[in-house]
Tab-separated table of C-alpha atoms in Angstrom:
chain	number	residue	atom	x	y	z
A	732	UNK	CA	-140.608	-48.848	70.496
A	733	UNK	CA	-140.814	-52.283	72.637
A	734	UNK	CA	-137.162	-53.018	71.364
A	735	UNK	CA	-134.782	-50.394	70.962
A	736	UNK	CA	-131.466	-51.410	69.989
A	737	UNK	CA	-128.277	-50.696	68.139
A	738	UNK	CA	-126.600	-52.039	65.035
A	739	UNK	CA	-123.754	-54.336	66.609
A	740	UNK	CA	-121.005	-52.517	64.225
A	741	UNK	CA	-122.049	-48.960	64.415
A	742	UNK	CA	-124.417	-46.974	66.053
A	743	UNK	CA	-127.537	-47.089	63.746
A	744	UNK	CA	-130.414	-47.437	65.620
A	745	UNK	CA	-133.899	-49.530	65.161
A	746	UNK	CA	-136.004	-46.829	65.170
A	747	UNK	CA	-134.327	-45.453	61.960
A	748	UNK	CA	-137.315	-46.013	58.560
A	749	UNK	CA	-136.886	-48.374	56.622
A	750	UNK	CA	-133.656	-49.772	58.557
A	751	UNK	CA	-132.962	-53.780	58.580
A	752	UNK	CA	-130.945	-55.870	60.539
A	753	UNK	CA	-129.595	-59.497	59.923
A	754	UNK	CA	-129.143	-62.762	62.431
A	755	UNK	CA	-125.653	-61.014	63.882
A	756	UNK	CA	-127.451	-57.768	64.658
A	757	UNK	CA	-125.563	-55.896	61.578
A	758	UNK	CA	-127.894	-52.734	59.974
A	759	UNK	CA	-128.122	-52.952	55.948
A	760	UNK	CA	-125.282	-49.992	55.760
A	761	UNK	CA	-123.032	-52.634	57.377
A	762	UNK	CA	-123.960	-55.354	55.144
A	763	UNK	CA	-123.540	-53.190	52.223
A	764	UNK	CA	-120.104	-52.513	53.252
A	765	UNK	CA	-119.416	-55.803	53.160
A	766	UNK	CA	-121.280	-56.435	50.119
A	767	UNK	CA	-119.527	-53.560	48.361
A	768	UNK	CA	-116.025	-55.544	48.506
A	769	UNK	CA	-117.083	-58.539	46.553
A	770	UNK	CA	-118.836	-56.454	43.858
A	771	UNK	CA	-117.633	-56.025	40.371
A	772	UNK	CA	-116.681	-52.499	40.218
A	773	UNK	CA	-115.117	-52.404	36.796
A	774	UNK	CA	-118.586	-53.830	35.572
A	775	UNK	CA	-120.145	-51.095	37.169
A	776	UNK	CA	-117.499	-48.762	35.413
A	777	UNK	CA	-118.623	-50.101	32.234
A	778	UNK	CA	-122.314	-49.545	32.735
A	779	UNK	CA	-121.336	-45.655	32.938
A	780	UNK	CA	-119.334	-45.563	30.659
A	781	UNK	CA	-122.258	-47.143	28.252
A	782	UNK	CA	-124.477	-44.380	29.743
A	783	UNK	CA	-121.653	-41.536	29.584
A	784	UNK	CA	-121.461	-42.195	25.516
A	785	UNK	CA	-125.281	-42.518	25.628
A	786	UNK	CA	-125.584	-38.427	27.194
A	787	UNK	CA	-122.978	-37.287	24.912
A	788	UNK	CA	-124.455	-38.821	21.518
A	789	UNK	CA	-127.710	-36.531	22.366
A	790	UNK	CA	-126.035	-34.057	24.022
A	791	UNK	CA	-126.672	-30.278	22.288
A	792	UNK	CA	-124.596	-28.860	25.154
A	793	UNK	CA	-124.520	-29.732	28.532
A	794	UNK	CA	-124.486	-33.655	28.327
A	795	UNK	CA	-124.858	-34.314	32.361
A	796	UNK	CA	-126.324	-32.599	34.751
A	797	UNK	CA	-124.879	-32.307	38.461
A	798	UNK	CA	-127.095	-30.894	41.864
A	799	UNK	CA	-124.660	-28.957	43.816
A	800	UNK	CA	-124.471	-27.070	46.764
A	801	UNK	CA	-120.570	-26.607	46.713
A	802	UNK	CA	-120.228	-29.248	49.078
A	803	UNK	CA	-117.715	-32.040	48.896
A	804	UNK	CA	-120.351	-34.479	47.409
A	805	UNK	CA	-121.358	-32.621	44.273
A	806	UNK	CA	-117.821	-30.490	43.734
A	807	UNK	CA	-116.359	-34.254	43.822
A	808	UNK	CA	-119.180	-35.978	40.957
A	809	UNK	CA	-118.840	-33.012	38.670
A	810	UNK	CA	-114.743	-33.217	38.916
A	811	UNK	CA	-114.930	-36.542	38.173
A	812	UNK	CA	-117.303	-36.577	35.319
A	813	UNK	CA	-115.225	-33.665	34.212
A	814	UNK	CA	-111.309	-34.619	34.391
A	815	UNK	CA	-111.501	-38.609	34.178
A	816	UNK	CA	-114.475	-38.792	31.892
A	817	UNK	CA	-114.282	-35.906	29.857
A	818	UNK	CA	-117.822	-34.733	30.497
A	819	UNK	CA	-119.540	-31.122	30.230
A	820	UNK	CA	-121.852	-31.268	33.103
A	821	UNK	CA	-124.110	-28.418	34.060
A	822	UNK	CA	-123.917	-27.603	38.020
A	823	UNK	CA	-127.073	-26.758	38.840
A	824	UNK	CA	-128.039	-25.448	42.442
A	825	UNK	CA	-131.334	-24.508	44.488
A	826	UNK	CA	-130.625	-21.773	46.838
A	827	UNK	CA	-131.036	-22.924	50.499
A	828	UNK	CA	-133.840	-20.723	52.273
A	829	UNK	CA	-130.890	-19.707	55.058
A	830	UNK	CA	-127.654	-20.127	53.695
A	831	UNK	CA	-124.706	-19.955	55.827
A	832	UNK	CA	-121.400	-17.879	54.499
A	833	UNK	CA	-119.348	-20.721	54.681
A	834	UNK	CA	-121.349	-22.351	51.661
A	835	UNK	CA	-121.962	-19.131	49.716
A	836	UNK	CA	-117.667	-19.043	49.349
A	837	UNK	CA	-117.572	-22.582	48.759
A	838	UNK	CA	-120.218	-22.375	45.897
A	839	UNK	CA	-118.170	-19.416	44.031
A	840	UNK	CA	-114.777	-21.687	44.746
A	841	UNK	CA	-116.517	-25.000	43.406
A	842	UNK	CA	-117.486	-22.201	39.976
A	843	UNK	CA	-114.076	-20.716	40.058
A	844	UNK	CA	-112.410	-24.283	39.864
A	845	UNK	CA	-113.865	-24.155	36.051
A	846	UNK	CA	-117.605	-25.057	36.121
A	847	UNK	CA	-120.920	-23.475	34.659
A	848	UNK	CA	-123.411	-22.941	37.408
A	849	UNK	CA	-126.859	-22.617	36.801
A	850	UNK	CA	-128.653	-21.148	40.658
A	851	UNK	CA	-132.246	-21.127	41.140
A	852	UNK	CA	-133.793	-19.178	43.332
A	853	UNK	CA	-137.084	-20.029	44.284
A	854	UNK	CA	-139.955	-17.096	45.381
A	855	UNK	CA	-138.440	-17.112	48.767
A	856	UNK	CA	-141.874	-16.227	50.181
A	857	UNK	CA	-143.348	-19.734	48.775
A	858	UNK	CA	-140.366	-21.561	49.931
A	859	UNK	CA	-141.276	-20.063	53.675
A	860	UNK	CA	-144.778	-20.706	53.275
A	861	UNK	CA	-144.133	-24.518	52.310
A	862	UNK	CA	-141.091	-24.647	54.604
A	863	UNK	CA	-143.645	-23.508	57.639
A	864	UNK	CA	-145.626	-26.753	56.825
A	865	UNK	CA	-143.186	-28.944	56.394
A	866	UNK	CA	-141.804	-27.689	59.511
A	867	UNK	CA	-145.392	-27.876	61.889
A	868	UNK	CA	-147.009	-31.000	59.428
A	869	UNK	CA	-144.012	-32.935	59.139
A	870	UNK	CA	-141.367	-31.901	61.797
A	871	UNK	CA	-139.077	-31.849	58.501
A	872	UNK	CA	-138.063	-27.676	58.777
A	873	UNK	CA	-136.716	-27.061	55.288
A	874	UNK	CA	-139.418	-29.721	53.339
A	875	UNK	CA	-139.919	-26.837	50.462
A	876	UNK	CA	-136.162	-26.636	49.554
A	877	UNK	CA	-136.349	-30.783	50.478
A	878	UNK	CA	-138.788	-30.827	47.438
A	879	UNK	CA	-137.338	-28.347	44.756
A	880	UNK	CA	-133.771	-29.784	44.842
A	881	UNK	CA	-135.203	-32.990	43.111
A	882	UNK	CA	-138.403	-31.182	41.334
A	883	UNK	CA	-136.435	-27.950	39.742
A	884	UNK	CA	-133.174	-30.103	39.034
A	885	UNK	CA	-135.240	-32.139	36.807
A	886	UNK	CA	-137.117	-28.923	35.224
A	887	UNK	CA	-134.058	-28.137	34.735
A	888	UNK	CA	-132.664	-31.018	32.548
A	889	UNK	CA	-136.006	-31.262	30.427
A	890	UNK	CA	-135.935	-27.697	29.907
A	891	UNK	CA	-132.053	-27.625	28.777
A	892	UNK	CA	-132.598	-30.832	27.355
A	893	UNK	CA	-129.951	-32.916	29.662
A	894	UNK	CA	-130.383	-36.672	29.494
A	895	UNK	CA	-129.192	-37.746	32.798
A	896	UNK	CA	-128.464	-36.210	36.277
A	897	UNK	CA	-126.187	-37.559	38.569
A	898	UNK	CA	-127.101	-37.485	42.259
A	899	UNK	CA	-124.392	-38.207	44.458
A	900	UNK	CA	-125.128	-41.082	46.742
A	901	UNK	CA	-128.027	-43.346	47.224
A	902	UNK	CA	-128.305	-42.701	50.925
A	903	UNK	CA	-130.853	-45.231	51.747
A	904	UNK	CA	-128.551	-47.735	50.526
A	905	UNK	CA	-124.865	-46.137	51.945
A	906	UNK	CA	-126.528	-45.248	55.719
A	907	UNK	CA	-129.370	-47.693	56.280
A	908	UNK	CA	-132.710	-47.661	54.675
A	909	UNK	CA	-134.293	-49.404	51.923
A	910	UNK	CA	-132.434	-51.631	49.798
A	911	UNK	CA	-134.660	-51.954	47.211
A	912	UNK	CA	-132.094	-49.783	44.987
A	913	UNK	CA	-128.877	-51.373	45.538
A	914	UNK	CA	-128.500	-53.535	42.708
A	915	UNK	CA	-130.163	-50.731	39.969
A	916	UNK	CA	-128.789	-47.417	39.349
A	917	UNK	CA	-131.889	-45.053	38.665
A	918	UNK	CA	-134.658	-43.719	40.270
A	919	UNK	CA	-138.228	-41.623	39.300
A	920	UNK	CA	-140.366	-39.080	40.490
A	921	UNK	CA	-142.275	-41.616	42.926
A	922	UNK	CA	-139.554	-43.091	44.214
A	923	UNK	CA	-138.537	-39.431	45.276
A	924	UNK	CA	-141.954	-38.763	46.814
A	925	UNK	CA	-142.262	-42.043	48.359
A	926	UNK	CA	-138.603	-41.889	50.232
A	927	UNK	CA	-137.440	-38.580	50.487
A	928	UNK	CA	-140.463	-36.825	50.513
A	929	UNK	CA	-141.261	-38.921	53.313
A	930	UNK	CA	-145.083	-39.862	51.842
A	931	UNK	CA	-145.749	-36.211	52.741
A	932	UNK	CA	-145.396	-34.150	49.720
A	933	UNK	CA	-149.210	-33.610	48.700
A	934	UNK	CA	-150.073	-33.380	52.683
A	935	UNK	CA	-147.630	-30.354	52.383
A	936	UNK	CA	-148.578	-28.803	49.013
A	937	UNK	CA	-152.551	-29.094	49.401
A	938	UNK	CA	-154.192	-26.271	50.879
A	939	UNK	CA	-151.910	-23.303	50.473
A	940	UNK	CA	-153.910	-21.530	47.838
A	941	UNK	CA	-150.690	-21.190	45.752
A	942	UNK	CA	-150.912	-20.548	42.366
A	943	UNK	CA	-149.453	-23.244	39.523
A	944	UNK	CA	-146.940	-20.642	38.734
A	945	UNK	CA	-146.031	-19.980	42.035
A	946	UNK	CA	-145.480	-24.140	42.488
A	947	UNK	CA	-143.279	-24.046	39.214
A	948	UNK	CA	-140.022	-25.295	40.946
A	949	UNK	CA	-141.740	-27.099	43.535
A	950	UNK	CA	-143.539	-30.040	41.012
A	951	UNK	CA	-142.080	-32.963	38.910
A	952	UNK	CA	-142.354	-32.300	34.966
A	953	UNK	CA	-144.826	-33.620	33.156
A	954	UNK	CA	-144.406	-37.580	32.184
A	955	UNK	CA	-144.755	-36.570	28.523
A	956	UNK	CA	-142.129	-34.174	28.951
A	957	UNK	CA	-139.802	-36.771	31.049
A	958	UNK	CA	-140.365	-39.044	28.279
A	959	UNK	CA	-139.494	-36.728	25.627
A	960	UNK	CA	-136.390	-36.023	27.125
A	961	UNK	CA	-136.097	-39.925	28.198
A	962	UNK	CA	-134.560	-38.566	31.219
A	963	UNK	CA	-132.387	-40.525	33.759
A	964	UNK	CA	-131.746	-40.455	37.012
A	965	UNK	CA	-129.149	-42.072	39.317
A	966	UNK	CA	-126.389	-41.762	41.782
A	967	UNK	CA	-123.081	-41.830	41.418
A	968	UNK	CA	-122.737	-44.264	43.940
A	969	UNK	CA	-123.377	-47.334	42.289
A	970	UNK	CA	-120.688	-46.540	39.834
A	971	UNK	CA	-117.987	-46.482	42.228
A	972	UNK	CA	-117.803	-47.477	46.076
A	973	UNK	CA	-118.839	-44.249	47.950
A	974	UNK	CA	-116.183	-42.754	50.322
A	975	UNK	CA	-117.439	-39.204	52.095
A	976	UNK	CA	-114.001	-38.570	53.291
A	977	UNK	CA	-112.220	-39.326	50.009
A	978	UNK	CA	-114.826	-36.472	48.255
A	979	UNK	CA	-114.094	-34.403	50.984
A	980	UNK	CA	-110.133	-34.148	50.213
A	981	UNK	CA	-110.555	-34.282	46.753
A	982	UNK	CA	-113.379	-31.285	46.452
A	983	UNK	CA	-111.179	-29.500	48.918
A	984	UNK	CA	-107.678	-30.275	46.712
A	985	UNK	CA	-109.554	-29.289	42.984
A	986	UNK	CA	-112.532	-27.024	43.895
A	987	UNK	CA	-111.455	-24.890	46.713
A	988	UNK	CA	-113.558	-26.157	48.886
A	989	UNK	CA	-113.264	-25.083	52.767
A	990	UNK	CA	-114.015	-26.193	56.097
A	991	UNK	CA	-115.835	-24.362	59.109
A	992	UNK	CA	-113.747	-23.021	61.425
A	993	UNK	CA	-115.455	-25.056	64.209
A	994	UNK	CA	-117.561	-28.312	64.032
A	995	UNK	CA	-120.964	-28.001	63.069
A	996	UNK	CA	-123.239	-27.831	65.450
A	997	UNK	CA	-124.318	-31.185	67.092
A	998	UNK	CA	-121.528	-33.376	65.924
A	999	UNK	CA	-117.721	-33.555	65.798
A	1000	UNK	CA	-116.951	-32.857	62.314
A	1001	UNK	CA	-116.757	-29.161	59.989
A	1002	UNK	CA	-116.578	-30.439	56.281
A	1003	UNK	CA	-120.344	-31.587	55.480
A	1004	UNK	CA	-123.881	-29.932	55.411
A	1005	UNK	CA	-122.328	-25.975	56.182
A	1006	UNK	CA	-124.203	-24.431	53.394
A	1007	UNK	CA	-127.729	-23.682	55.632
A	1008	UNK	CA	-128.332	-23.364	59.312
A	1009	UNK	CA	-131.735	-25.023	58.747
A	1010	UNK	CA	-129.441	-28.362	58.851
A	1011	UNK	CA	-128.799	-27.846	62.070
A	1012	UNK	CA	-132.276	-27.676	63.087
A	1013	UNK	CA	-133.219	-31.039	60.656
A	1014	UNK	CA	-130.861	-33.034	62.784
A	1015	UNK	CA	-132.209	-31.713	66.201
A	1016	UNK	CA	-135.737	-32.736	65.060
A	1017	UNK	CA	-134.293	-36.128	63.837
A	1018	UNK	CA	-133.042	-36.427	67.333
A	1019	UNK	CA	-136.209	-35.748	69.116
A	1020	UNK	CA	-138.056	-38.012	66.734
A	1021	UNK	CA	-135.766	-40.877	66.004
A	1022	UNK	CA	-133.333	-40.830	69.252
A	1023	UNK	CA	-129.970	-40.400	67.012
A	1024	UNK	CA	-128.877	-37.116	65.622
A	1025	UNK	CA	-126.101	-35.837	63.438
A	1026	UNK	CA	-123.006	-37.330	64.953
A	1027	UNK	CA	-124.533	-40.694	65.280
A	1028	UNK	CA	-124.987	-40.737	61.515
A	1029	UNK	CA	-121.679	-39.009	60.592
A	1030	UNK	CA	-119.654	-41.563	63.777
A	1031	UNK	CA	-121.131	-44.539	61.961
A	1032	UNK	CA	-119.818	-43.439	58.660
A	1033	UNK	CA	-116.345	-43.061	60.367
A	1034	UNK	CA	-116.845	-46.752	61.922
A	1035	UNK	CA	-117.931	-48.110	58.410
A	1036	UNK	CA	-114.766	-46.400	56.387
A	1037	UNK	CA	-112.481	-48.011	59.544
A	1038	UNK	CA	-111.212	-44.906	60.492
A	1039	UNK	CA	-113.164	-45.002	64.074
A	1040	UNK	CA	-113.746	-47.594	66.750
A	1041	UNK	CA	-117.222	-48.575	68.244
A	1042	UNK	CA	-116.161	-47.012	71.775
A	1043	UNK	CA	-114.647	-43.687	70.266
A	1044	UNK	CA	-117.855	-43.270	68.563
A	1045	UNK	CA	-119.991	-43.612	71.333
A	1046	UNK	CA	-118.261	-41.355	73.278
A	1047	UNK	CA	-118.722	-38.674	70.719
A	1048	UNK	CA	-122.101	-39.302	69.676
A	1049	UNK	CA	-122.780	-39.034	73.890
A	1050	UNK	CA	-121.288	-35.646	73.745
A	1051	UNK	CA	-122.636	-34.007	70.509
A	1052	UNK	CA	-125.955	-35.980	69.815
A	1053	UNK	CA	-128.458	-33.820	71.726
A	1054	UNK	CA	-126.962	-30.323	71.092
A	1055	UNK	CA	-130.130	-27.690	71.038
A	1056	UNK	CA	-128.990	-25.051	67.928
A	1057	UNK	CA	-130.445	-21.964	70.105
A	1058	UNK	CA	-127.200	-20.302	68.440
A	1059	UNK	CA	-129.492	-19.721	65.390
A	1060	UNK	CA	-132.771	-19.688	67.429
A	1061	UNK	CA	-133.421	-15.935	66.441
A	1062	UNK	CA	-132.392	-16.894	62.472
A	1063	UNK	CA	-135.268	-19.715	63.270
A	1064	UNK	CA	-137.862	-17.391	64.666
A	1065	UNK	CA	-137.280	-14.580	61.995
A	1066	UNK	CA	-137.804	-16.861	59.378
A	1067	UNK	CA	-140.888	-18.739	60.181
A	1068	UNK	CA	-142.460	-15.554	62.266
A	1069	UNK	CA	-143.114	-17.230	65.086
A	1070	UNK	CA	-142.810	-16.414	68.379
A	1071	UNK	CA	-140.233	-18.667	70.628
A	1072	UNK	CA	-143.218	-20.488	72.629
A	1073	UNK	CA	-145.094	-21.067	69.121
A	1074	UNK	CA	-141.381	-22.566	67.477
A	1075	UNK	CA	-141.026	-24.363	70.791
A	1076	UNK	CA	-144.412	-26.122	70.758
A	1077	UNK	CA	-143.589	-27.401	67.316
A	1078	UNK	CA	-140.642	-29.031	68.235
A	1079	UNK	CA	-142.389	-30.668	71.629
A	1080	UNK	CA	-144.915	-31.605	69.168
A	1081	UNK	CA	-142.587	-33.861	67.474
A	1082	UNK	CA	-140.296	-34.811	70.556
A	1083	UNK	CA	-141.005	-38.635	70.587
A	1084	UNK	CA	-141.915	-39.349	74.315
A	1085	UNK	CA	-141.294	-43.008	74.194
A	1086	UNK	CA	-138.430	-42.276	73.876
């Protein structure tokens, strides 16, 4: 907090975990996208191809497995896997605990465009219960549905027997985090925990006198069962150099994917994360906590793919970055029962005043 300062090429900020800068004052998502030019793609295409023929030779069905949310990320991996490799992946969503009607019509376009969809639905009453939690313990508002779209995706592919599940990019990696992953394509269950968990999943879990049936969806399989299936799991992005925009046209082109009619709330753009207003809220509390917010992270994307200049991105992230999403205040307040000074002392709580 002594030394607060921005990446020199886009707008990622210090305080971001896990972030790293070098001598010029570059973030690691910068130095990846330099990195990314000088790697050996068609290597990389070989390596999945070696993995592709591995899935299909134990395959009994579905041979891949794909998260989805019938977003441009997902809709784009499972066309690819699909048309150029000649895959049968199994979509697989986890219901979001306050989806928006822009991503229920993009999910049934994404299945009408020719895929099998498999939706879980979690006990929407233990999803609020751990979402409250996540929400007051971790300032993280959604941390139940956080945890089931990695634990029940991999139920999933031990239970259907699926070898491999392909996640769509490593984000840590693409937008400034670790880098431990950069040169290897898979990740576990601790890993998961670890990162995207945020070191909080057991805080969250312990305590809520919820039954192990009740926590189905919400825990990692057994190891015995993982290594019974010898499941694997990666991201599509080191196969092929990640381009949000590119997924974007091509999800929209093949799956029928659509935009919202305005931007989302807090940043410029209406083709990413429409599927839940609980987004909206994530990014406000990122804000609060971290001092950058949903159009910093999707301007510095823009500024990486050189489709956006420093300045231009400044001036957006200046005019989006704080944006409070009272529109969905009462969706907010209905949801975790609260009243608005109890959901407003949660966010204070996690309002970083050093900031």
């Amino acid at each position: 907090m002594k030394n607060i300062f921005w990446c020199k090429n886009c707008l990622s900020m210090s305080t971001r975990p896990r972030i790293s800068f070098d001598k010029r004052g570059w973030c690691n998502a910068c130095q990846w996208m330099e990195e990314k030019k000088n790697i050996d793609w068609e290597k990389r295409r070989k390596d999945l191809q070696t993995l592709l023929e591995e899935a299909k030779s134990k395959s009994n069905g579905y041979d891949c497995l794909v998260p989805v949310s019938g977003g441009k990320d997902g809709s784009y991996v499972s066309y690819i896997l699909k048309k150029k490799y000649k895959m049968n992946p199994l979509a697989v969503t986890v219901t979001p605990p306050l989806p928006r009607e822009e991503g229920i019509k993009n999910l049934r376009n994404f299945v009408k465009s020719g895929y099998t969809l498999l939706q879980i639905d979690p006990d929407p009453e233990v999803m609020r219960i751990i979402n409250t939690k996540g929400f007051i313990e971790m300032g993280i508002p959604y941390y139940g549905w956080l945890i089931t779209v990695q634990t029940s995706i991999m139920r999933v592919a031990v239970n259907f027997n699926i070898p491999i599940i392909f996640y769509g990019e490593d984000g840590e990696v693409e937008y400034g985090g670790s880098k431990t992953t950069k040169d290897v394509h898979h990740h576990d269950a601790e890993y998961m925990i670890k990162v995207y968990f945020e070191d909080g999943y057991n805080k969250v879990l312990s305590g809520l006198n919820l039954s192990k049936s009740q926590l189905y969806f919400f825990e990692f399989p057994e190891k015995k069962d993982l290594l019974k299936t010898d499941l694997k799991t990666t991201w599509w992005s080191h196969f092929e150099n990640w381009d949000p925009y590119r997924n974007y046209l091509i999800a929209k082109k093949n799956c029928g994917l659509q935009e919202a009619e305005m931007s989302n709330v807090g940043t410029f753009t209406n083709f990413a994360q429409c599927d839940q207003y609980l987004y909206a809220l994530h990014s406000y509390l990122m804000y609060l906590k971290f001092g950058f917010g949903r159009a910093n992270q999707d301007a510095c994307i823009e500024i990486r793919r050189g489709a956006m200049s420093r300045n231009q991105a400044i001036n957006l992230v200046k005019l989006y970055d704080n944006a409070y999403p009272e529109i969905f205040l009462e969706h907010y307040l209905n949801y975790y029962k609260m009243s608005k000074k109890e959901f407003e002392d949660v966010i204070d709580k996690w309002a970083n005043k050093n900031l």
